[in-house]
Short mmCIF file of C-alpha atoms in Angstrom, two decimals:
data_model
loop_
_atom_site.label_atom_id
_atom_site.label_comp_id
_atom_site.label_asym_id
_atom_site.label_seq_id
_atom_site.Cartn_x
_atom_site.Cartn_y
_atom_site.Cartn_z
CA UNK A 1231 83.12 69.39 113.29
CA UNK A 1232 84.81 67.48 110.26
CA UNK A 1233 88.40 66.50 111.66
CA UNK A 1234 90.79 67.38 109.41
CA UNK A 1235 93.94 66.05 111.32
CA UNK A 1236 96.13 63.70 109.82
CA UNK A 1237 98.77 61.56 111.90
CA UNK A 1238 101.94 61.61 109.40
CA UNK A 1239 103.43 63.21 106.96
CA UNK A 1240 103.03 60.37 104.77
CA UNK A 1241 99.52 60.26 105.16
CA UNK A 1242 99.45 64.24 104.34
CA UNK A 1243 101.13 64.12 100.72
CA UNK A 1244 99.34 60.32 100.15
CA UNK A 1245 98.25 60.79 96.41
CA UNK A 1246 100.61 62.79 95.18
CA UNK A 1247 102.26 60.91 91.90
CA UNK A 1248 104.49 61.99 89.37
CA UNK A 1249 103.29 64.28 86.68
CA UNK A 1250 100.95 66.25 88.78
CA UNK A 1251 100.17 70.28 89.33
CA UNK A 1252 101.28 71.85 92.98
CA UNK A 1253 100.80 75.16 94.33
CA UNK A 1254 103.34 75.53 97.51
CA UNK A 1255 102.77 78.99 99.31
CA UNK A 1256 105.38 81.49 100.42
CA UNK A 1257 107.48 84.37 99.35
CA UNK A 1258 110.94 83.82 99.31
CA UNK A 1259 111.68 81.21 101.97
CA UNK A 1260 109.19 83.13 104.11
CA UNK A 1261 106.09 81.07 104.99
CA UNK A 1262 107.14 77.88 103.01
CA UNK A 1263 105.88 74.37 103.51
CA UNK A 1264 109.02 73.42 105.04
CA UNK A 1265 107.90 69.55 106.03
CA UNK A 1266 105.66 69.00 102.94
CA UNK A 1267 108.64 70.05 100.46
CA UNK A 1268 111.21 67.29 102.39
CA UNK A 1269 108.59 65.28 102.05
CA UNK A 1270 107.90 65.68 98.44
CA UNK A 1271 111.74 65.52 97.68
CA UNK A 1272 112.16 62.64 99.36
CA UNK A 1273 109.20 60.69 97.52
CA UNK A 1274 111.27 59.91 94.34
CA UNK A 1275 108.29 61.90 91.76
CA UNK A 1276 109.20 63.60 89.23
CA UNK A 1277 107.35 65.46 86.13
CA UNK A 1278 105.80 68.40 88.54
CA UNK A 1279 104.56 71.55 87.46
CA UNK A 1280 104.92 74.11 90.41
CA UNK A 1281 103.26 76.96 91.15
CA UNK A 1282 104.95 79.12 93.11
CA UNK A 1283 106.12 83.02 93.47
CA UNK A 1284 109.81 81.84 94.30
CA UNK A 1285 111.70 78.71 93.51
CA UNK A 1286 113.71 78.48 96.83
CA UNK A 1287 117.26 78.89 96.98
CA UNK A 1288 119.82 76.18 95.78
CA UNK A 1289 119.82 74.19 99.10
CA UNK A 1290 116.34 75.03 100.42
CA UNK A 1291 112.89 75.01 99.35
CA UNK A 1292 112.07 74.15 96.16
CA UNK A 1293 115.77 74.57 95.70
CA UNK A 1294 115.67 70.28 96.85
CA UNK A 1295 113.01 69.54 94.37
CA UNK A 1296 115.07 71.39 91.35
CA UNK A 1297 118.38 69.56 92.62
CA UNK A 1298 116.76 66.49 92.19
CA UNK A 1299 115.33 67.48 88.91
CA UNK A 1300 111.55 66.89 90.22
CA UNK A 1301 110.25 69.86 88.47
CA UNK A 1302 109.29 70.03 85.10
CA UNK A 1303 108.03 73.18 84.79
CA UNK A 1304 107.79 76.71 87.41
CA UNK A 1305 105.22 79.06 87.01
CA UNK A 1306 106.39 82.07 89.32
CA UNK A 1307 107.18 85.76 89.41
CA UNK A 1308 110.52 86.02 91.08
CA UNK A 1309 112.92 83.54 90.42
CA UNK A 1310 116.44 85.62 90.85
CA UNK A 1311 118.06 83.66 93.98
CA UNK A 1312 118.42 80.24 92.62
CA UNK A 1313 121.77 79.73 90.36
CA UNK A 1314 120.77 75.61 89.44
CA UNK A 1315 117.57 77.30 88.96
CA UNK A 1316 118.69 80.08 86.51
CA UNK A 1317 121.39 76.85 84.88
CA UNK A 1318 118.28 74.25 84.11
CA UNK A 1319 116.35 77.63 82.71
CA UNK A 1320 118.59 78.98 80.38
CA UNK A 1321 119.66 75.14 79.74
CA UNK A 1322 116.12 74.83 78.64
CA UNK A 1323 116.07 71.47 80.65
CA UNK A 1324 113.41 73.49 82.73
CA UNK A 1325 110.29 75.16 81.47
CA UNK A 1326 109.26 78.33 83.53
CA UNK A 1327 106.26 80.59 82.73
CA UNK A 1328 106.97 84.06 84.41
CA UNK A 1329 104.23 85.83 85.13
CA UNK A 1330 103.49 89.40 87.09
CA UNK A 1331 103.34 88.78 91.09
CA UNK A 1332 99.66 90.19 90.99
CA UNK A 1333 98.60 88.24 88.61
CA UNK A 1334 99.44 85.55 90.10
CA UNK A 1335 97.94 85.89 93.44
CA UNK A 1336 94.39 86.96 91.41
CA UNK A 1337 94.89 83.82 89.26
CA UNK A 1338 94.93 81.22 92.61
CA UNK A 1339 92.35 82.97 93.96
CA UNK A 1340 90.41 83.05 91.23
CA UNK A 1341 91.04 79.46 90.87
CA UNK A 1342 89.51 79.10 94.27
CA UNK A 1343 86.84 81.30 93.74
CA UNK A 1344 85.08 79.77 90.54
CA UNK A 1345 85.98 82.25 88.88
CA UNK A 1346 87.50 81.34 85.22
CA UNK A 1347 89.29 84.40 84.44
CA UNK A 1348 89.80 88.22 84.55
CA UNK A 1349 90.91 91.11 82.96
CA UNK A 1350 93.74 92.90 83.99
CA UNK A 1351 96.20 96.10 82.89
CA UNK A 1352 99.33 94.58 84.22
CA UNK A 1353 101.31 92.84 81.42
CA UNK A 1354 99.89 94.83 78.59
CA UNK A 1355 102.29 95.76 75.66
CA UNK A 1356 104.82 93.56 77.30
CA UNK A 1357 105.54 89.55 76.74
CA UNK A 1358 103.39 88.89 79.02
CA UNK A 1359 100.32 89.36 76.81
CA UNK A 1360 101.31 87.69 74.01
CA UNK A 1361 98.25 85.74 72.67
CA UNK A 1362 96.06 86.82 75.31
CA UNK A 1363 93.06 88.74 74.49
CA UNK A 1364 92.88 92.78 74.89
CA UNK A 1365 90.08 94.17 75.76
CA UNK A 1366 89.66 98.02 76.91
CA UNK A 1367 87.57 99.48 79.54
CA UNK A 1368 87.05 102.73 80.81
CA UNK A 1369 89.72 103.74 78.15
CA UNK A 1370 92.33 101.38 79.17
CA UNK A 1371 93.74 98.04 77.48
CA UNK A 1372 93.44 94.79 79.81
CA UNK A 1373 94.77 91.38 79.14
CA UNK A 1374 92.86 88.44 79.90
CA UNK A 1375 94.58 86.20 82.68
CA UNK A 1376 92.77 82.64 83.40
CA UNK A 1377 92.26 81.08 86.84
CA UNK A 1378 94.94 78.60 88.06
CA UNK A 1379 94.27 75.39 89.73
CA UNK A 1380 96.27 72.54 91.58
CA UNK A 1381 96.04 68.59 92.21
CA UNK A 1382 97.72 69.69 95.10
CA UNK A 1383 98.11 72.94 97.46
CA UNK A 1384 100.81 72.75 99.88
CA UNK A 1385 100.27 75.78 102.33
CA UNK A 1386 101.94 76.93 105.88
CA UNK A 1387 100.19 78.63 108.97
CA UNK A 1388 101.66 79.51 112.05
CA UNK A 1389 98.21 78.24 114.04
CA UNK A 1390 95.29 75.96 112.73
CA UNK A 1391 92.74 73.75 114.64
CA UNK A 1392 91.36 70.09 113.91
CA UNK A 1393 89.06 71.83 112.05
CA UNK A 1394 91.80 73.20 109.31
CA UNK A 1395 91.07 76.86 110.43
CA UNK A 1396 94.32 78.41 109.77
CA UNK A 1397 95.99 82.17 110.90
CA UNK A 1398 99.26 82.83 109.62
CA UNK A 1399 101.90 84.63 111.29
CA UNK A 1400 103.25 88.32 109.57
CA UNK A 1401 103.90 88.52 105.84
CA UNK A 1402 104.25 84.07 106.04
CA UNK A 1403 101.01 84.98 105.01
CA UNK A 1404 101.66 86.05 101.98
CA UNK A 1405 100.49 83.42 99.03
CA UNK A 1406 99.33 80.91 101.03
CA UNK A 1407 95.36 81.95 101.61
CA UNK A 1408 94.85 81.93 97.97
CA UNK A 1409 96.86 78.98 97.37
CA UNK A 1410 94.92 77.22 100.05
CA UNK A 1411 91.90 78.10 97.94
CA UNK A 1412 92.85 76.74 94.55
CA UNK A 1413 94.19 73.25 95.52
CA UNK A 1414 91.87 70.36 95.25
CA UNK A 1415 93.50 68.69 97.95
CA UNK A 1416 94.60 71.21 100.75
CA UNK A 1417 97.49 70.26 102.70
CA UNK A 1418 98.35 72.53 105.45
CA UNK A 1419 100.92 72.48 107.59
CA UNK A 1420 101.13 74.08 111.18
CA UNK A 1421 103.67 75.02 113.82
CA UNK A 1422 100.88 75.05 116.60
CA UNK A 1423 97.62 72.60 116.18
CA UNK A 1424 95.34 72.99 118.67
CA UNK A 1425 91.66 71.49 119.22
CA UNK A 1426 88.46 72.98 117.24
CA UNK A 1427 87.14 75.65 119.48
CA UNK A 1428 90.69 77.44 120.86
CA UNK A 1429 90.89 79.77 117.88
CA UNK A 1430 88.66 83.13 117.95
CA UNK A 1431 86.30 82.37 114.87
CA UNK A 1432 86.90 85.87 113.97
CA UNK A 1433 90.62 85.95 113.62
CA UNK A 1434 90.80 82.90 111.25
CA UNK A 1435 92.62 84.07 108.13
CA UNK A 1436 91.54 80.45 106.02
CA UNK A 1437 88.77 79.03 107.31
CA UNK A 1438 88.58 75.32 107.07
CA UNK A 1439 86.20 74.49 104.38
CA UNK A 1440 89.53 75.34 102.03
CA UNK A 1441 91.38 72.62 103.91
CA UNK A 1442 91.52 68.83 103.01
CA UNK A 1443 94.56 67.83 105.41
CA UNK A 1444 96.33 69.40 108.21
CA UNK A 1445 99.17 68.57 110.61
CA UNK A 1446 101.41 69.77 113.32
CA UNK A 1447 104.88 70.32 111.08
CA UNK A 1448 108.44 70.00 113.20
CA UNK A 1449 111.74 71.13 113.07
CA UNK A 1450 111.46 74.80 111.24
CA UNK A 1451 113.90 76.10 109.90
CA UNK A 1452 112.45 78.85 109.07
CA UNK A 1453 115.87 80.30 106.87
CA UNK A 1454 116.42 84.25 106.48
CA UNK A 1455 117.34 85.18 103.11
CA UNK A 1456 118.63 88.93 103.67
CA UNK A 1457 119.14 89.35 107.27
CA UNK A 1458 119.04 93.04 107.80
CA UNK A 1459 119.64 94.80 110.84
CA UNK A 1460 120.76 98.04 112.48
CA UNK A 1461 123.19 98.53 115.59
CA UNK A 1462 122.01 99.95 118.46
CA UNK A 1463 123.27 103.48 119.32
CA UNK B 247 129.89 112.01 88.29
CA UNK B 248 126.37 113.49 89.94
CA UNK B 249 124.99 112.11 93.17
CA UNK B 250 125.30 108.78 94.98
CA UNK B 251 122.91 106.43 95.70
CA UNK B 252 121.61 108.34 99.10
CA UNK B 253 121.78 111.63 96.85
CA UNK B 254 119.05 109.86 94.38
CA UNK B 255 117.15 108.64 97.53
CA UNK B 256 117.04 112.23 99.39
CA UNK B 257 115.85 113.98 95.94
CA UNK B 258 112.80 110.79 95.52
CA UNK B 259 112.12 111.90 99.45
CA UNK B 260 110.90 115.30 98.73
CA UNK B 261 108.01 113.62 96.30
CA UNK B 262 106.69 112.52 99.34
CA UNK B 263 103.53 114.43 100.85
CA UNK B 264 101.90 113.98 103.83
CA UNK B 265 98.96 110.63 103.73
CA UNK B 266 100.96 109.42 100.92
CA UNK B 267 101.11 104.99 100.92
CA UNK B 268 104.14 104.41 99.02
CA UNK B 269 105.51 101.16 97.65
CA UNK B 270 109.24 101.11 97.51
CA UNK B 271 111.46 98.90 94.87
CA UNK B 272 114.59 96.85 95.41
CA UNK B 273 117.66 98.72 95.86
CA UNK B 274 118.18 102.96 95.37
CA UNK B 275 114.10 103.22 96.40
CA UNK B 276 114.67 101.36 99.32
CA UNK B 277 116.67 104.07 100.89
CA UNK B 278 114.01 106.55 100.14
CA UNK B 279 112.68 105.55 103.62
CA UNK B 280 114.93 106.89 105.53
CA UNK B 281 115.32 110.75 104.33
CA UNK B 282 110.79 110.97 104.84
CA UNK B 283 110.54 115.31 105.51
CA UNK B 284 110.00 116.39 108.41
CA UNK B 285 106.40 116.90 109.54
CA UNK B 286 104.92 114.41 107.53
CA UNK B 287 103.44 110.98 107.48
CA UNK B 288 103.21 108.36 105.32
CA UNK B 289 103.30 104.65 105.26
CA UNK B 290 105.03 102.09 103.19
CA UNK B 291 103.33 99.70 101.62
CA UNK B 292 105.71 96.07 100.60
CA UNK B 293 103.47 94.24 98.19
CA UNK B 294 104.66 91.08 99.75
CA UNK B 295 101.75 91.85 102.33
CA UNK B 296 102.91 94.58 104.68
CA UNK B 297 101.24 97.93 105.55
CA UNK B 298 102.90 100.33 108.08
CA UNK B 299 106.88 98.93 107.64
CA UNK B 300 109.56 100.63 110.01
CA UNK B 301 113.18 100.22 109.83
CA UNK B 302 115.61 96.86 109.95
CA UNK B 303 115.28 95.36 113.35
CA UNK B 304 117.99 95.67 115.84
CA UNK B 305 120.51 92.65 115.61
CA UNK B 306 119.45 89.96 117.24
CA UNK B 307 115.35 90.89 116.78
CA UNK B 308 114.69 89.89 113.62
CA UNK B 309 112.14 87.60 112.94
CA UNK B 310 112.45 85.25 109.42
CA UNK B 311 107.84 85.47 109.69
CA UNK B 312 108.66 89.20 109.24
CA UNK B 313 110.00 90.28 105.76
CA UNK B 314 109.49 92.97 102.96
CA UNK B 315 109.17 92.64 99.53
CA UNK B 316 113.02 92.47 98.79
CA UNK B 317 113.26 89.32 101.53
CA UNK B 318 115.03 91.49 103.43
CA UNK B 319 114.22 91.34 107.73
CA UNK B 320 112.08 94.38 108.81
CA UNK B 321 110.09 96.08 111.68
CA UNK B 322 106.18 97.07 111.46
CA UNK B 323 105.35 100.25 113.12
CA UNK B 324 102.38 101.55 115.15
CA UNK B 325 98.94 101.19 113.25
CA UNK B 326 100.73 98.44 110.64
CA UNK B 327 98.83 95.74 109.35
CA UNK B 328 99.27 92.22 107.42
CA UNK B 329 97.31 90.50 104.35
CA UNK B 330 97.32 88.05 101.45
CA UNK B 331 99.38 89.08 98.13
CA UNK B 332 95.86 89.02 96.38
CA UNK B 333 94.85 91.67 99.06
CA UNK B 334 97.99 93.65 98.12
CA UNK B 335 97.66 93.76 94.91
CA UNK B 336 94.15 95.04 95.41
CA UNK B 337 95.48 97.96 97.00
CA UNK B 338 98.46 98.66 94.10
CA UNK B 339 95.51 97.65 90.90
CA UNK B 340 92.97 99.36 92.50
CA UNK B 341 95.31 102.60 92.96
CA UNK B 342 95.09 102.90 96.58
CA UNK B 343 98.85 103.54 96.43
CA UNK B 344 99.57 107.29 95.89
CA UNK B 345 103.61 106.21 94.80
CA UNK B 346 105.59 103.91 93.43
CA UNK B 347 109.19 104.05 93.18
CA UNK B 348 111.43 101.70 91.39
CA UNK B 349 114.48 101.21 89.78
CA UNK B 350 115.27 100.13 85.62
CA UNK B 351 117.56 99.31 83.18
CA UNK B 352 115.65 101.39 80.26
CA UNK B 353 113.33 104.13 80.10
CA UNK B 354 112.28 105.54 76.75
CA UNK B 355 111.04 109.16 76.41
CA UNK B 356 107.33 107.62 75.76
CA UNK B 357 107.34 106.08 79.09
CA UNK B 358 108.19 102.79 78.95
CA UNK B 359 110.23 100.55 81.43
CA UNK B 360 112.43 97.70 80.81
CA UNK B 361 113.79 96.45 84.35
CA UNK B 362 112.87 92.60 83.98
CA UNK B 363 114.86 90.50 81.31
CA UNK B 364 117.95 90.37 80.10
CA UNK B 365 117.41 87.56 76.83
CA UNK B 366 119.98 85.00 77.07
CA UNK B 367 121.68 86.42 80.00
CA UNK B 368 119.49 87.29 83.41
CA UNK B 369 115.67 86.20 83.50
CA UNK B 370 115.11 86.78 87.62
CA UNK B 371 111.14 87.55 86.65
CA UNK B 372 109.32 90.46 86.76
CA UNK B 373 108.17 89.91 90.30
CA UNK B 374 105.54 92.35 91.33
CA UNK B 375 106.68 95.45 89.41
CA UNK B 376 104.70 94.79 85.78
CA UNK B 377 101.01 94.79 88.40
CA UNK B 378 102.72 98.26 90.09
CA UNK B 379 103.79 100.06 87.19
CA UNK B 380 100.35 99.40 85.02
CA UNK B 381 98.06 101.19 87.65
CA UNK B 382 100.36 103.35 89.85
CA UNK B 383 98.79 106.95 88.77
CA UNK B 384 102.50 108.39 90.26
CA UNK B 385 105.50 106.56 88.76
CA UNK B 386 109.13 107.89 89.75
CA UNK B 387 112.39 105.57 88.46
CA UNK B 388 115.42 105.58 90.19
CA UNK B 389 118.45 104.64 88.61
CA UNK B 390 121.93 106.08 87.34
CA UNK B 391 121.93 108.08 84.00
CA UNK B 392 123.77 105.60 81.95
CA UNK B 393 124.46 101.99 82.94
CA UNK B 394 128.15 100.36 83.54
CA UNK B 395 128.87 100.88 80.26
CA UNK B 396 128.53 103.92 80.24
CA UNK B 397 125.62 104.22 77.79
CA UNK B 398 122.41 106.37 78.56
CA UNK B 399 119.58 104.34 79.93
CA UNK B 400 117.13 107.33 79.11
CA UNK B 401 116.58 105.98 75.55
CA UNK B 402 113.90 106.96 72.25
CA UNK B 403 113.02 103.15 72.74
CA UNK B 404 113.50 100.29 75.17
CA UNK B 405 116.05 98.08 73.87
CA UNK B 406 115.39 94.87 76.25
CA UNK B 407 111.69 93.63 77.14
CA UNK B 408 109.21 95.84 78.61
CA UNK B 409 107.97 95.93 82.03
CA UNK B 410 105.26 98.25 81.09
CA UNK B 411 104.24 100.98 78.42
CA UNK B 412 104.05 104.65 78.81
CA UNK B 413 103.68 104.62 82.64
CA UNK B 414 106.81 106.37 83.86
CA UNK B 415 106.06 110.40 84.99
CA UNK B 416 109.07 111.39 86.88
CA UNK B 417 112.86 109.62 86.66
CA UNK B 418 115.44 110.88 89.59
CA UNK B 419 119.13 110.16 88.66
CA UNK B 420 122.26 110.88 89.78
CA UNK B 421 122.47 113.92 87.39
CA UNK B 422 118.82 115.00 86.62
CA UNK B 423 115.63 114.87 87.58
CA UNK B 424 113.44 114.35 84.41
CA UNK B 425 109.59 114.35 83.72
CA UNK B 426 108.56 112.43 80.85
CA UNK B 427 105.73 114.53 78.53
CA UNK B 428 104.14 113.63 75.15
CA UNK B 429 107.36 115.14 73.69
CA UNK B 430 109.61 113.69 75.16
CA UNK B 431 112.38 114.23 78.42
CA UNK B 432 111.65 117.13 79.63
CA UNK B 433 114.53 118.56 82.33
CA UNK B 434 113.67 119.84 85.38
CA UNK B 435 116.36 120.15 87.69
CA UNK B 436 120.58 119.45 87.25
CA UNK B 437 122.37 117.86 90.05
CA UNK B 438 124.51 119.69 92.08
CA UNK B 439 127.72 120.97 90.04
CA UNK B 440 126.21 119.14 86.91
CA UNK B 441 125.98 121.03 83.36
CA UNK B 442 123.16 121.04 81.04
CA UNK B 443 125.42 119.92 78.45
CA UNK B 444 126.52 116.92 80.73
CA UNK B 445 122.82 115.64 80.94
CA UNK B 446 122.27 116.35 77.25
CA UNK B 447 125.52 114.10 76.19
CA UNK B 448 123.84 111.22 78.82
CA UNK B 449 120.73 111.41 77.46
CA UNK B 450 119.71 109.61 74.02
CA UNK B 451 116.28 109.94 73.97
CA UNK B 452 114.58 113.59 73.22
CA UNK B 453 115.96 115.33 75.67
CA UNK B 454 113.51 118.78 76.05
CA UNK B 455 115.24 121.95 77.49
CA UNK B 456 113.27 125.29 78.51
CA UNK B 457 114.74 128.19 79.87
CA UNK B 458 117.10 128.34 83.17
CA UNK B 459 117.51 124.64 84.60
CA UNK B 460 117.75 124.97 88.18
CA UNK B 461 120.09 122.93 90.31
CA UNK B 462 118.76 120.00 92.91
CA UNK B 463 117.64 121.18 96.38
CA UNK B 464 118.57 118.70 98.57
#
């Protein structure tokens, strides 16, 4: 077994420098890196280019890294629940690249995969094609979409093991299996860590090999965006 | 002037039919969930990586690892399942969803949907809906007839940036419910207490009229 456990956050994000290109799982504020992102806001670099399908909200998630004007430049799908966000945009302080949520899942895992690039319909006859190449089959115009890679992925499991097996926990699974994937160096954190050998090999979601660094993560806040509920009757 | 909201979402519920995995937008499609006809089943599909969704957990249940597409706390019923958003998308590219319902700011009588970009003003991203509406086989839009304004949103072409091209079959509003053919808008059915004439005025694009229009049956 290749131990995959690191002892402190600082050792987890050690190499990370200004400049650099970071995928960061989640969807919304839902399965977020919550320790790595402090982490990375409190390190002082700037210059980033994230990927990510959300950009937090002002005061949370990559919310802290825009406050601090850390990012450079967002590539994401959904970016509608961030106001400094939408400022530094329209501001032009902040380059974003918008791209279709699909898309961008196929493009990390792709990334991941060895697999340059892919053909698509989504996008097509819309901004998002613009100097990509078209290309029909079976009667249908495709776009060409390219694979995305990271100097860093920064993903979030509910479970993983020495080894860096991780399971996720409901839809916190979301972007983070593909994320995991595409980094070169995989940090992942975890609200449980337990030994190599507790988790069923068959209910691993990321197996290890996709994992560079992994820790036990603390204090979750684990933030609702649109708490929803009924009453009972 | 025409339905509500709920009206728009009871009318989209009769599309359903029984096996159907639907993926519901933000907002009016949302509520299409709770009118499902009796007899039935289907499952809902939220691209954020949920098969089998129920309704909004009872206060106090929710749980922030258990979301749907619009962020918004949910349930999971029997038989439900989890995945990656590259697994979801799978399932909406490779047209394993029978439905997709969504809302939008434009539709033109070709087809097209703007619902993404507003230049200079609102840029919240297209999230997940330019993937949906490029391979969904079964397109319905929700939305009102015209916008705040007051100006039709069923247009001869998309003013704003387009979400997709020539995808949208069906549009439910709150005065019409509209099938888009080579020619154009073709009216099917009036809302309750609604006039022809009151469509036609709301309507800038090609708006095709054949015989009797019936009224909504909901």
């Amino acid at each position: 077994m290749i131990n995959k456990e690191v002892s402190s956050i600082d050792e987890a994000i050690r190499g990370v420098e200004s400049n650099m290109t970071f995928m960061l799982g989640g969807f919304g504020l839902c399965g977020i890196p919550e320790n790595c992102i402090a982490a990375l806001s409190e390190s002082g670099i700037s210059g980033l280019t994230c990927i990510s399908n959300n950009a937090g909200v002002d005061d949370f998630g990559l919310g802290l890294l825009l406050q601090k004007r850390q990012i450079k430049k967002m590539i994401s799908s959904y970016v509608g629940e961030n106001a400094e966000f939408e400022r530094q945009m329209l501001s032009g302080e902040l380059e974003v690249d918008l791209i279709p949520q699909g898309s961008l899942a196929e493009r990390c895992r792709a990334g991941g995969a060895g697999i340059p690039a892919f053909f698509t319909p989504a996008g097509y006859g819309t901004e998002v094609a613009e100097g990509k190449e078209v290309r029909e089959f079976n009667g249908q115009p495709h776009i060409l979409e390219t694979a995305l890679e990271a100097d860093f992925a920064f993903v979030k499991a509910w479970k993983g093991d020495t080894a860096g097996n991780l399971i996720y926990k409901g839809t916190a699974r979301n972007f983070n299996p593909m994320m995991a994937m595409a980094g070169k160096i995989t940090v992942a954190e975890v609200e449980h860590l337990v030994p190599a050998g507790e988790l069923d090999p068959a209910s691993i979601h990321t197996p290890g090999i996709f994992v560079q660094r992994i820790f036990q993560g603390s204090n979750y806040e684990k933030r609702i965006e649109q708490r929803t509920v009924r009453t009972k009757e | 002037m025409g339905l509500d909201k709920i009206g728009i979402a009871k009318r989209i519920a009769k599309e359903l039919k029984d096996g159907y995995y639907v993926n519901l937008g933000i907002g009016i499609p949302t509520l299409v969930a709770n009118y499902i006809p009796e007899g039935i089943s289907v499952e809902f599909q939220s691209e954020n990586g949920v098969l089998g969704m129920g309704p909004f957990p009872f206060d106090g249940d929710e749980d922030a690892d258990l979301i749907n597409a619009g962020k918004q706390t949910i349930t999971t019923l029997e038989g439900a399942v989890f995945f990656d958003s590259a697994t979801s998308f799978s399932m909406i590219r490779g047209k394993h969803v029978q439905l997709t319902v969504l809302g939008a700011m434009e539709v033109s009588e070709n087809g097209d949907i703007a619902n993404w970009k507003i230049p200079g003003k609102m840029v919240k991203g297209m999230g997940g809906a330019m993937d949906l509406v490029a391979s969904a086989d079964n397109i319905i839009v929700a939305m009102m007839h015209t916008n705040k304004a007051g100006e039709s949103k069923l247009l001869k072409t998309c003013s704003l940036p387009l979400t997709g091209v020539g995808c949208v079959k069906k549009i439910v509003t709150n005065l019409a419910v509209i099938e888009v053919v080579s020619e154009g808008f073709k009216l099917i059915e009036r809302a309750p207490g609604i006039s022809v004439e009151e469509i036609q005025n709301a309507t800038e694009g090609h708006l095709i009229i054949e015989g009797v229009i019936p009224e909504m049956d909901i």
